[in-house]
Short mmCIF file of C-alpha atoms in Angstrom, two decimals:
data_model
loop_
_atom_site.label_atom_id
_atom_site.label_comp_id
_atom_site.label_asym_id
_atom_site.label_seq_id
_atom_site.Cartn_x
_atom_site.Cartn_y
_atom_site.Cartn_z
CA UNK A 14 50.03 55.34 -118.40
CA UNK A 15 47.95 57.93 -116.33
CA UNK A 16 50.89 57.60 -113.78
CA UNK A 17 53.20 59.23 -116.98
CA UNK A 18 53.94 62.85 -117.09
CA UNK A 19 52.64 64.50 -120.55
CA UNK A 20 55.69 65.69 -121.91
CA UNK A 21 53.67 67.00 -124.55
CA UNK A 22 51.75 69.45 -122.29
CA UNK A 23 54.89 71.41 -122.07
CA UNK A 24 55.27 71.83 -126.31
CA UNK A 25 52.42 74.65 -125.35
CA UNK A 26 54.27 77.77 -124.94
CA UNK A 27 51.11 78.68 -122.42
CA UNK A 28 52.63 75.67 -119.85
CA UNK A 29 56.90 75.92 -121.58
CA UNK A 30 56.42 79.53 -120.32
CA UNK A 31 56.61 79.11 -116.39
CA UNK A 32 58.40 76.17 -116.65
CA UNK A 33 61.24 77.89 -118.31
CA UNK A 34 60.92 80.80 -116.26
CA UNK A 35 61.23 78.26 -112.95
CA UNK A 36 64.44 76.50 -114.39
CA UNK A 37 66.30 79.59 -115.19
CA UNK A 38 67.81 80.69 -111.66
CA UNK A 39 68.58 77.18 -111.38
CA UNK A 40 70.60 76.72 -114.69
CA UNK A 41 71.88 80.21 -114.03
CA UNK A 42 73.38 79.10 -110.45
CA UNK A 43 74.15 75.20 -111.61
CA UNK A 44 76.26 77.59 -114.16
CA UNK A 45 77.89 80.29 -111.76
CA UNK A 46 79.08 77.85 -109.55
CA UNK A 47 80.90 75.39 -112.21
CA UNK A 48 82.26 78.68 -113.89
CA UNK A 49 83.88 79.40 -110.34
CA UNK A 50 85.39 76.18 -109.69
CA UNK A 51 86.63 75.59 -113.36
CA UNK A 52 87.99 79.12 -113.52
CA UNK A 53 89.89 78.52 -110.16
CA UNK A 54 91.07 75.92 -111.37
CA UNK A 55 92.06 76.99 -115.00
CA UNK A 56 93.42 79.87 -113.04
CA UNK A 57 95.10 78.26 -109.72
CA UNK A 58 95.53 75.03 -109.92
CA UNK A 59 96.61 73.80 -112.87
CA UNK A 60 100.45 74.16 -114.09
CA UNK A 61 102.20 76.00 -116.12
CA UNK A 62 102.42 74.57 -119.56
CA UNK A 63 105.88 73.82 -120.53
CA UNK A 64 106.01 75.23 -124.16
CA UNK A 65 103.29 77.69 -123.94
CA UNK A 66 104.04 79.12 -120.77
CA UNK A 67 100.66 81.08 -119.11
CA UNK A 68 99.14 82.02 -122.31
CA UNK A 69 97.25 78.23 -122.79
CA UNK A 70 95.49 79.22 -120.16
CA UNK A 71 93.53 80.54 -122.87
CA UNK A 72 92.10 77.25 -124.04
CA UNK A 73 89.58 77.21 -120.66
CA UNK A 74 87.44 79.75 -122.74
CA UNK A 75 88.31 79.04 -125.72
CA UNK A 76 87.90 75.33 -126.40
CA UNK A 77 84.49 75.32 -124.62
CA UNK A 78 83.16 78.30 -126.59
CA UNK A 79 84.28 76.42 -129.60
CA UNK A 80 82.48 72.87 -128.45
CA UNK A 81 79.25 74.95 -127.68
CA UNK A 82 79.26 76.74 -131.31
CA UNK A 83 79.45 73.55 -133.06
CA UNK A 84 76.93 71.71 -130.67
CA UNK A 85 74.41 74.67 -130.87
CA UNK A 86 73.97 74.81 -134.70
CA UNK A 87 73.56 71.17 -134.23
CA UNK A 88 70.62 71.53 -131.66
CA UNK A 89 69.48 74.43 -133.85
CA UNK A 90 69.13 72.86 -137.10
CA UNK A 91 67.18 70.13 -134.90
CA UNK A 92 64.82 72.36 -133.59
CA UNK A 93 64.15 74.20 -136.46
CA UNK A 94 63.33 70.71 -138.46
CA UNK A 95 61.33 69.81 -135.77
CA UNK A 96 59.06 72.90 -136.25
CA UNK A 97 59.29 72.12 -139.94
CA UNK A 98 58.41 68.71 -139.90
CA UNK A 99 55.54 68.73 -137.17
CA UNK A 100 54.67 72.55 -137.33
CA UNK A 101 55.21 72.85 -133.32
CA UNK A 102 55.66 77.11 -132.67
CA UNK A 103 58.16 75.94 -129.98
CA UNK A 104 60.00 74.79 -131.80
CA UNK A 105 60.77 77.32 -134.13
CA UNK A 106 60.50 79.26 -131.16
CA UNK A 107 63.86 77.30 -129.66
CA UNK A 108 65.66 77.72 -132.30
CA UNK A 109 65.96 80.97 -133.10
CA UNK A 110 66.35 81.57 -129.33
CA UNK A 111 69.71 79.75 -129.61
CA UNK A 112 70.86 80.95 -133.00
CA UNK A 113 72.75 84.50 -131.46
CA UNK A 114 73.78 82.18 -128.43
CA UNK A 115 75.49 80.12 -130.97
CA UNK A 116 77.09 83.33 -132.97
CA UNK A 117 78.50 84.25 -129.63
CA UNK A 118 79.95 81.17 -128.80
CA UNK A 119 81.54 81.83 -131.96
CA UNK A 120 82.34 84.86 -131.84
CA UNK A 121 84.41 84.34 -128.48
CA UNK A 122 86.19 81.10 -130.14
CA UNK A 123 87.37 83.12 -132.84
CA UNK A 124 88.26 85.87 -130.83
CA UNK A 125 90.09 84.21 -127.73
CA UNK A 126 91.71 82.41 -130.86
CA UNK A 127 92.93 85.30 -131.97
CA UNK A 128 94.81 86.43 -128.38
CA UNK A 129 96.06 82.80 -128.02
CA UNK A 130 97.22 82.95 -131.52
CA UNK A 131 99.30 86.28 -131.20
CA UNK A 132 102.03 84.95 -128.86
CA UNK A 133 102.23 81.70 -130.22
CA UNK A 134 102.01 81.95 -133.80
CA UNK A 135 102.61 85.26 -133.82
CA UNK A 136 100.00 86.58 -136.00
CA UNK A 137 96.06 87.29 -135.58
CA UNK A 138 95.13 85.32 -137.73
CA UNK A 139 96.24 82.31 -139.90
CA UNK A 140 94.16 80.67 -142.47
CA UNK A 141 94.02 77.17 -140.31
CA UNK A 142 91.17 75.13 -141.59
CA UNK A 143 89.61 75.12 -138.52
CA UNK A 144 89.89 78.93 -138.30
CA UNK A 145 88.88 78.96 -141.56
CA UNK A 146 85.86 76.79 -140.55
CA UNK A 147 84.31 78.22 -137.90
CA UNK A 148 84.11 81.81 -139.30
CA UNK A 149 82.28 80.24 -141.58
CA UNK A 150 80.11 78.26 -139.24
CA UNK A 151 79.85 82.34 -137.82
CA UNK A 152 78.14 83.59 -141.56
CA UNK A 153 75.46 80.77 -141.89
CA UNK A 154 74.77 82.00 -138.00
CA UNK A 155 74.73 85.12 -139.53
CA UNK A 156 72.91 84.31 -142.53
CA UNK A 157 69.98 82.59 -140.25
CA UNK A 158 69.53 85.45 -138.25
CA UNK A 159 68.78 87.63 -141.05
CA UNK A 160 66.84 85.98 -143.26
CA UNK A 161 64.50 85.44 -140.18
CA UNK A 162 65.24 88.82 -139.38
CA UNK A 163 64.32 90.22 -142.53
CA UNK A 164 60.94 88.56 -143.01
CA UNK A 165 58.07 89.78 -141.23
CA UNK A 166 55.58 86.76 -140.97
CA UNK A 167 56.75 84.89 -138.14
CA UNK A 168 55.40 81.40 -139.61
CA UNK A 169 57.40 82.86 -142.93
CA UNK A 170 60.45 83.10 -141.23
CA UNK A 171 60.54 80.52 -139.06
CA UNK A 172 60.00 77.49 -141.57
CA UNK A 173 62.19 80.02 -144.46
CA UNK A 174 65.46 79.13 -141.69
CA UNK A 175 64.56 75.97 -141.08
CA UNK A 176 65.40 75.72 -145.04
CA UNK A 177 68.49 77.64 -144.72
CA UNK A 178 69.77 76.06 -140.86
CA UNK A 179 69.42 72.09 -142.38
CA UNK A 180 70.93 73.21 -145.84
CA UNK A 181 73.75 74.64 -143.72
CA UNK A 182 74.07 71.64 -141.34
CA UNK A 183 74.53 69.78 -144.25
CA UNK A 184 77.15 71.63 -146.03
CA UNK A 185 79.10 71.87 -142.49
CA UNK A 186 80.89 68.76 -142.67
CA UNK A 187 81.70 69.06 -146.74
CA UNK A 188 82.40 72.77 -145.72
CA UNK A 189 84.53 71.87 -142.89
CA UNK A 190 86.57 68.64 -144.77
CA UNK A 191 86.79 71.02 -147.71
CA UNK A 192 88.70 73.73 -145.74
CA UNK A 193 90.34 70.72 -144.27
CA UNK A 194 92.06 69.94 -147.58
CA UNK A 195 92.26 73.17 -149.21
CA UNK A 196 94.35 73.94 -146.10
CA UNK A 197 96.82 70.66 -146.28
CA UNK A 198 97.13 71.59 -149.94
CA UNK A 199 98.34 75.13 -149.32
CA UNK A 200 100.51 75.52 -147.09
CA UNK A 201 102.80 72.63 -145.33
CA UNK A 202 102.04 71.75 -141.29
CA UNK A 203 103.84 74.70 -139.95
CA UNK A 204 100.83 75.46 -137.80
CA UNK A 205 99.36 72.46 -135.87
CA UNK A 206 96.70 72.97 -133.30
CA UNK A 207 98.02 69.57 -131.29
CA UNK A 208 99.33 70.57 -128.04
CA UNK A 209 101.04 67.91 -126.33
CA UNK A 210 99.67 64.76 -126.06
CA UNK A 211 100.05 63.69 -122.62
CA UNK A 212 97.53 66.94 -121.07
CA UNK A 213 97.88 67.36 -117.36
CA UNK A 214 94.88 65.86 -115.25
CA UNK A 215 93.70 68.72 -113.70
CA UNK A 216 94.57 70.86 -117.48
CA UNK A 217 91.51 68.96 -119.00
CA UNK A 218 89.45 69.05 -115.46
CA UNK A 219 89.10 72.71 -115.67
CA UNK A 220 88.37 72.24 -119.36
CA UNK A 221 85.95 69.98 -118.88
CA UNK A 222 84.33 71.38 -115.77
CA UNK A 223 83.61 75.23 -118.00
CA UNK A 224 82.65 73.53 -121.18
CA UNK A 225 79.75 72.57 -118.59
CA UNK A 226 79.58 75.78 -117.43
CA UNK A 227 79.30 77.07 -120.21
CA UNK A 228 76.47 74.65 -121.58
CA UNK A 229 74.75 75.47 -118.74
CA UNK A 230 74.70 78.62 -118.95
CA UNK A 231 73.61 78.46 -122.97
CA UNK A 232 70.23 76.77 -121.59
CA UNK A 233 69.72 79.44 -119.50
CA UNK A 234 70.40 82.27 -121.80
CA UNK A 235 67.99 80.54 -124.18
CA UNK A 236 65.48 79.50 -122.37
CA UNK A 237 65.21 83.09 -121.25
CA UNK A 238 65.24 84.34 -124.73
CA UNK A 239 63.11 81.87 -125.97
CA UNK A 240 60.57 83.57 -122.74
CA UNK A 241 60.62 86.97 -124.93
CA UNK A 242 60.26 85.04 -128.16
CA UNK A 243 56.90 83.69 -126.33
CA UNK A 244 55.81 87.27 -125.23
CA UNK A 245 56.59 88.39 -128.24
CA UNK A 246 54.84 86.08 -130.57
CA UNK A 247 51.91 85.10 -128.35
CA UNK A 248 51.03 89.39 -127.80
CA UNK A 249 47.38 89.00 -128.59
CA UNK A 250 46.51 85.26 -126.92
CA UNK A 251 44.49 85.45 -123.49
CA UNK A 252 46.78 83.86 -121.35
CA UNK A 253 49.60 86.51 -121.83
CA UNK A 254 47.11 88.94 -121.86
CA UNK A 255 46.64 88.14 -118.60
CA UNK A 256 50.04 88.01 -117.03
CA UNK A 257 50.71 91.99 -118.15
CA UNK A 258 47.92 92.72 -116.89
CA UNK A 259 48.74 90.30 -113.04
CA UNK A 260 52.55 91.75 -113.23
CA UNK A 261 50.83 95.50 -114.03
CA UNK B 3 42.14 66.68 -171.89
CA UNK B 4 44.91 64.12 -170.74
CA UNK B 5 47.33 66.54 -168.91
CA UNK B 6 50.56 65.91 -171.17
CA UNK B 7 53.19 63.85 -169.16
CA UNK B 8 55.61 64.37 -166.10
CA UNK B 9 58.42 65.12 -168.81
CA UNK B 10 57.10 67.26 -171.67
CA UNK B 11 55.93 69.48 -168.55
CA UNK B 12 58.88 70.08 -167.38
CA UNK B 13 61.08 70.37 -171.38
CA UNK B 14 58.47 73.13 -171.51
CA UNK B 15 59.49 74.82 -168.52
CA UNK B 16 62.53 74.44 -169.42
CA UNK B 17 62.13 75.78 -172.78
CA UNK B 18 59.63 78.87 -171.96
CA UNK B 19 62.98 80.18 -169.34
CA UNK B 20 64.95 79.88 -172.40
CA UNK B 21 62.93 81.92 -174.75
CA UNK B 22 61.81 84.10 -171.71
CA UNK B 23 66.22 84.56 -171.48
CA UNK B 24 66.38 85.37 -175.59
CA UNK B 25 63.97 88.05 -174.69
CA UNK B 26 65.94 89.37 -172.46
CA UNK B 27 69.51 89.42 -174.13
CA UNK B 28 70.51 92.50 -172.12
CA UNK B 29 69.71 91.19 -168.66
CA UNK B 30 72.27 87.97 -169.89
CA UNK B 31 74.59 89.76 -170.99
CA UNK B 32 74.38 91.85 -167.89
CA UNK B 33 76.25 89.16 -166.06
CA UNK B 34 78.52 88.42 -168.10
CA UNK B 35 79.86 91.66 -168.60
CA UNK B 36 80.25 91.73 -164.73
CA UNK B 37 81.58 88.67 -164.50
CA UNK B 38 84.49 90.47 -167.45
CA UNK B 39 84.96 93.15 -165.22
CA UNK B 40 85.36 91.64 -161.72
CA UNK B 41 88.52 89.50 -163.12
CA UNK B 42 89.98 92.82 -165.10
CA UNK B 43 89.68 94.70 -162.79
CA UNK B 44 92.29 92.03 -159.93
CA UNK B 45 95.55 93.25 -162.50
CA UNK B 46 94.51 97.24 -161.74
CA UNK B 47 94.50 96.06 -158.40
CA UNK B 48 97.78 93.87 -157.37
CA UNK B 49 100.03 95.18 -160.46
CA UNK B 50 100.82 93.36 -163.58
CA UNK B 51 103.39 91.72 -162.46
CA UNK B 52 103.27 87.81 -164.29
CA UNK B 53 103.63 85.28 -162.06
CA UNK B 54 101.76 87.00 -159.59
CA UNK B 55 98.91 87.18 -161.93
CA UNK B 56 99.25 83.44 -163.02
CA UNK B 57 99.50 82.01 -159.10
CA UNK B 58 96.27 84.02 -158.50
CA UNK B 59 94.13 83.76 -161.34
CA UNK B 60 92.71 81.03 -160.96
CA UNK B 61 91.25 82.18 -157.49
CA UNK B 62 90.10 85.25 -159.20
CA UNK B 63 88.02 83.45 -162.18
CA UNK B 64 86.60 81.35 -160.02
CA UNK B 65 85.68 84.17 -157.03
CA UNK B 66 84.40 86.80 -159.94
CA UNK B 67 82.34 83.59 -161.24
CA UNK B 68 80.30 82.75 -157.83
CA UNK B 69 79.64 86.78 -157.49
CA UNK B 70 77.90 86.82 -161.49
CA UNK B 71 76.55 84.08 -159.90
CA UNK B 72 74.57 85.00 -157.45
CA UNK B 73 74.24 88.23 -158.86
CA UNK B 74 72.19 86.75 -162.08
CA UNK B 75 70.05 84.00 -159.34
CA UNK B 76 68.32 87.25 -157.72
CA UNK B 77 65.95 87.02 -161.37
CA UNK B 78 66.04 83.27 -160.99
CA UNK B 79 62.27 83.21 -159.49
CA UNK B 80 61.42 87.05 -159.02
CA UNK B 81 59.16 87.69 -162.45
CA UNK B 82 57.61 83.99 -161.99
CA UNK B 83 56.49 85.65 -158.19
CA UNK B 84 55.72 89.03 -159.52
CA UNK B 85 53.54 87.19 -161.92
CA UNK B 86 51.37 84.57 -159.96
CA UNK B 87 53.47 82.07 -162.38
CA UNK B 88 54.99 80.22 -159.05
CA UNK B 89 51.70 79.97 -157.90
CA UNK B 90 50.51 78.37 -161.41
CA UNK B 91 53.32 76.24 -161.11
CA UNK B 92 52.95 75.26 -157.80
CA UNK B 93 49.69 74.49 -158.04
CA UNK B 94 49.65 72.22 -160.98
CA UNK B 95 49.82 68.33 -161.11
CA UNK B 96 53.44 67.53 -161.01
CA UNK B 97 56.26 67.20 -158.70
CA UNK B 98 57.34 71.63 -157.71
CA UNK B 99 60.72 69.35 -157.69
CA UNK B 100 61.08 68.92 -160.99
CA UNK B 101 59.30 72.45 -162.24
CA UNK B 102 62.14 74.38 -160.08
CA UNK B 103 64.67 71.83 -161.41
CA UNK B 104 63.46 72.80 -164.82
CA UNK B 105 64.10 76.31 -163.91
CA UNK B 106 67.67 76.00 -162.45
CA UNK B 107 68.79 73.92 -165.88
CA UNK B 108 67.10 76.96 -168.01
CA UNK B 109 68.67 79.45 -165.92
CA UNK B 110 71.80 77.70 -165.66
CA UNK B 111 71.92 77.29 -169.57
CA UNK B 112 71.41 80.99 -169.65
CA UNK B 113 73.55 82.65 -167.67
CA UNK B 114 76.12 79.40 -166.22
CA UNK B 115 76.94 78.47 -169.28
CA UNK B 116 78.37 82.00 -171.18
CA UNK B 117 80.35 82.11 -167.80
CA UNK B 118 82.23 79.06 -168.75
CA UNK B 119 82.70 79.63 -172.47
CA UNK B 120 83.95 83.44 -172.10
CA UNK B 121 86.31 82.29 -168.74
CA UNK B 122 88.93 81.13 -171.33
CA UNK B 123 89.62 84.19 -172.76
CA UNK B 124 89.93 85.57 -169.12
CA UNK B 125 93.03 83.31 -168.34
CA UNK B 126 94.10 84.69 -171.23
CA UNK B 127 94.68 87.61 -169.32
CA UNK B 128 95.56 86.28 -166.10
CA UNK B 129 98.20 84.18 -168.78
CA UNK B 130 97.38 80.93 -167.56
CA UNK B 131 98.54 78.03 -170.25
CA UNK B 132 96.74 75.85 -171.90
CA UNK B 133 96.37 73.15 -170.32
CA UNK B 134 94.66 75.27 -167.52
CA UNK B 135 92.45 76.91 -169.46
CA UNK B 136 91.09 73.18 -170.06
CA UNK B 137 91.35 72.88 -166.56
CA UNK B 138 89.33 76.01 -165.97
CA UNK B 139 86.62 75.47 -168.32
CA UNK B 140 86.07 71.82 -167.02
CA UNK B 141 86.11 72.97 -163.21
CA UNK B 142 84.05 76.22 -164.24
CA UNK B 143 81.78 72.77 -166.16
CA UNK B 144 81.58 71.23 -163.36
CA UNK B 145 80.81 73.97 -160.57
CA UNK B 146 78.93 76.67 -162.15
CA UNK B 147 75.37 73.90 -162.34
CA UNK B 148 76.05 72.91 -158.19
CA UNK B 149 75.81 76.98 -157.76
CA UNK B 150 72.69 77.03 -159.62
CA UNK B 151 71.35 74.88 -157.96
CA UNK B 152 72.24 75.28 -154.32
CA UNK B 153 71.96 79.30 -155.24
CA UNK B 154 68.14 77.72 -156.31
CA UNK B 155 67.48 77.42 -152.51
CA UNK B 156 68.49 81.06 -151.65
CA UNK B 157 66.79 82.59 -154.42
CA UNK B 158 63.54 80.88 -153.68
CA UNK B 159 63.96 81.23 -149.79
CA UNK B 160 64.32 85.33 -150.45
CA UNK B 161 61.54 86.07 -152.88
CA UNK B 162 59.73 89.45 -151.70
CA UNK B 163 61.96 89.77 -148.70
CA UNK B 164 63.22 93.12 -148.42
CA UNK B 165 66.75 93.43 -149.44
CA UNK B 166 66.30 90.33 -151.31
CA UNK B 167 70.13 90.47 -153.14
CA UNK B 168 72.17 91.59 -150.06
CA UNK B 169 70.58 88.77 -147.97
CA UNK B 170 71.06 86.24 -151.36
CA UNK B 171 74.63 86.31 -151.16
CA UNK B 172 74.69 86.51 -147.52
CA UNK B 173 73.18 82.90 -147.46
CA UNK B 174 74.46 81.34 -150.24
CA UNK B 175 78.03 82.76 -150.09
CA UNK B 176 79.21 80.76 -147.24
CA UNK B 177 77.65 77.65 -148.66
CA UNK B 178 79.65 78.28 -152.47
CA UNK B 179 83.24 77.35 -150.55
CA UNK B 180 84.07 74.42 -150.97
CA UNK B 181 83.13 74.21 -155.06
CA UNK B 182 85.28 77.47 -155.34
CA UNK B 183 87.82 74.97 -153.17
CA UNK B 184 88.10 72.77 -155.71
CA UNK B 185 87.31 74.79 -158.04
CA UNK B 186 90.25 77.42 -158.06
CA UNK B 187 92.46 74.18 -156.90
CA UNK B 188 92.27 71.97 -159.64
CA UNK B 189 93.86 74.83 -161.93
CA UNK B 190 96.41 75.34 -159.54
CA UNK B 191 97.10 71.35 -158.64
CA UNK B 192 97.77 71.11 -162.53
CA UNK B 193 99.37 73.71 -162.78
CA UNK B 194 101.36 72.18 -160.07
CA UNK B 195 101.65 68.94 -162.19
CA UNK B 196 99.85 67.30 -159.69
CA UNK B 197 96.89 66.59 -162.22
CA UNK B 198 93.27 68.06 -161.51
CA UNK B 199 91.63 64.36 -161.01
CA UNK B 200 90.96 64.48 -157.85
CA UNK B 201 89.37 67.82 -157.77
CA UNK B 202 87.30 67.48 -160.76
CA UNK B 203 85.90 64.00 -159.88
CA UNK B 204 84.79 65.97 -156.25
CA UNK B 205 83.05 68.92 -158.12
CA UNK B 206 81.54 66.35 -160.05
CA UNK B 207 80.33 64.46 -156.59
CA UNK B 208 79.27 67.68 -155.71
CA UNK B 209 76.66 67.84 -158.75
CA UNK B 210 75.51 65.09 -158.15
CA UNK B 211 74.59 65.50 -154.16
CA UNK B 212 72.95 69.06 -154.98
CA UNK B 213 71.49 67.78 -158.30
CA UNK B 214 69.71 65.28 -155.50
CA UNK B 215 69.06 67.93 -152.73
CA UNK B 216 69.00 71.62 -154.20
CA UNK B 217 65.98 71.00 -156.34
CA UNK B 218 63.49 69.44 -153.55
CA UNK B 219 64.68 72.61 -151.41
CA UNK B 220 64.04 74.47 -153.56
CA UNK B 221 60.39 73.22 -154.00
CA UNK B 222 59.96 73.42 -150.12
CA UNK B 223 60.85 77.21 -150.38
CA UNK B 224 59.31 78.10 -152.95
CA UNK B 225 56.11 76.63 -151.09
CA UNK B 226 56.97 78.09 -147.94
CA UNK B 227 57.11 81.65 -150.69
CA UNK B 228 53.75 81.10 -152.42
CA UNK B 229 51.31 79.54 -149.62
#
């Protein structure tokens, strides 16, 4: 037992703060390295698509951002739920730190999707099932953030945010399938997102490397934001006072 | 003195809320008139072409019902929150989940059911035929309780919060999407000759799952608000 690392040590904001500070540069370094590799492969190595020409290259940003937007919602709901269930402050801070990055990823996915849709489909926006559910996901992120911003007491804001995040998490699959069925009822398969089944190996590699880059970038940014949240919430505690005295 | 049984306490909550709703009849009418006005504005905006109205009618009536439901939700717990009744309910020796369900049921009877009854009149304005009107009523009958149930969570979360009304819409309207899709879809499917059975079954499924989870989530949210 004694040889094990006590992981719970880092569930305290006071000990997590310096740990996060040490990890952020490493995450940023790895993220930039991967992003450079991924973008190089995406823009210079990967072949031009037979059907879509050069415009397809937006998938190297679009697809990773879309994956990340959905994944971050699950992670956010998980930490919010942990905060609600175990009353751990850091979990709730983590959830509120993840939300803006998740919203940003959703926005990037929608924006790049529009840029891709214009040359491919001839329209900035179509009421495709994936587009619509991504838009609703953005609304869910915005709702979570606005609710937390509207409540002054941070403890109540954490708990209320957790309830709405979990209700949203339960609803996301229902919304997704509803929108898909609605879409198939309204219009035929005039627009299909399925690309060539045989995606070139370099394309896939570029996309996966970019996904990894965006993932690690998100971790770095969330850690930075959670550090700010910790300082803001714990500003009256001794260790933050000492920290600010040392730095001034 | 022995405290009353859970079911008696539950029906007392329902009766009290219904009585209080009847005493504030103007509030109920406001929601209903809002519903009628929103639906009546659409033909003025998009033109009075009968074919167009027939195709957008179900959707417009459903969206109007969604908005009217949101409007009514702001009052679901606010009065009890302001005068301390909510704290008494939370302290009562009964499951707050059941008491919250009682309040939601009373709220739906007072604000949701009138929408269902008035909807066919609006349907006539949109040139819907008798079959479509029946399906519209059935879909609203299954759908509006789900709206009240989901909305109650949002109403409990935004109690005493700045900008409550607009915030409530932002939180809850995205969650209403499935009900809207299948509610309006039921009418369209029946008009297209596909039969509304599948849509109505799904609406029923939403209602049952909301009935299980929403009162519980509402009770959790109410406890967060009063603690």
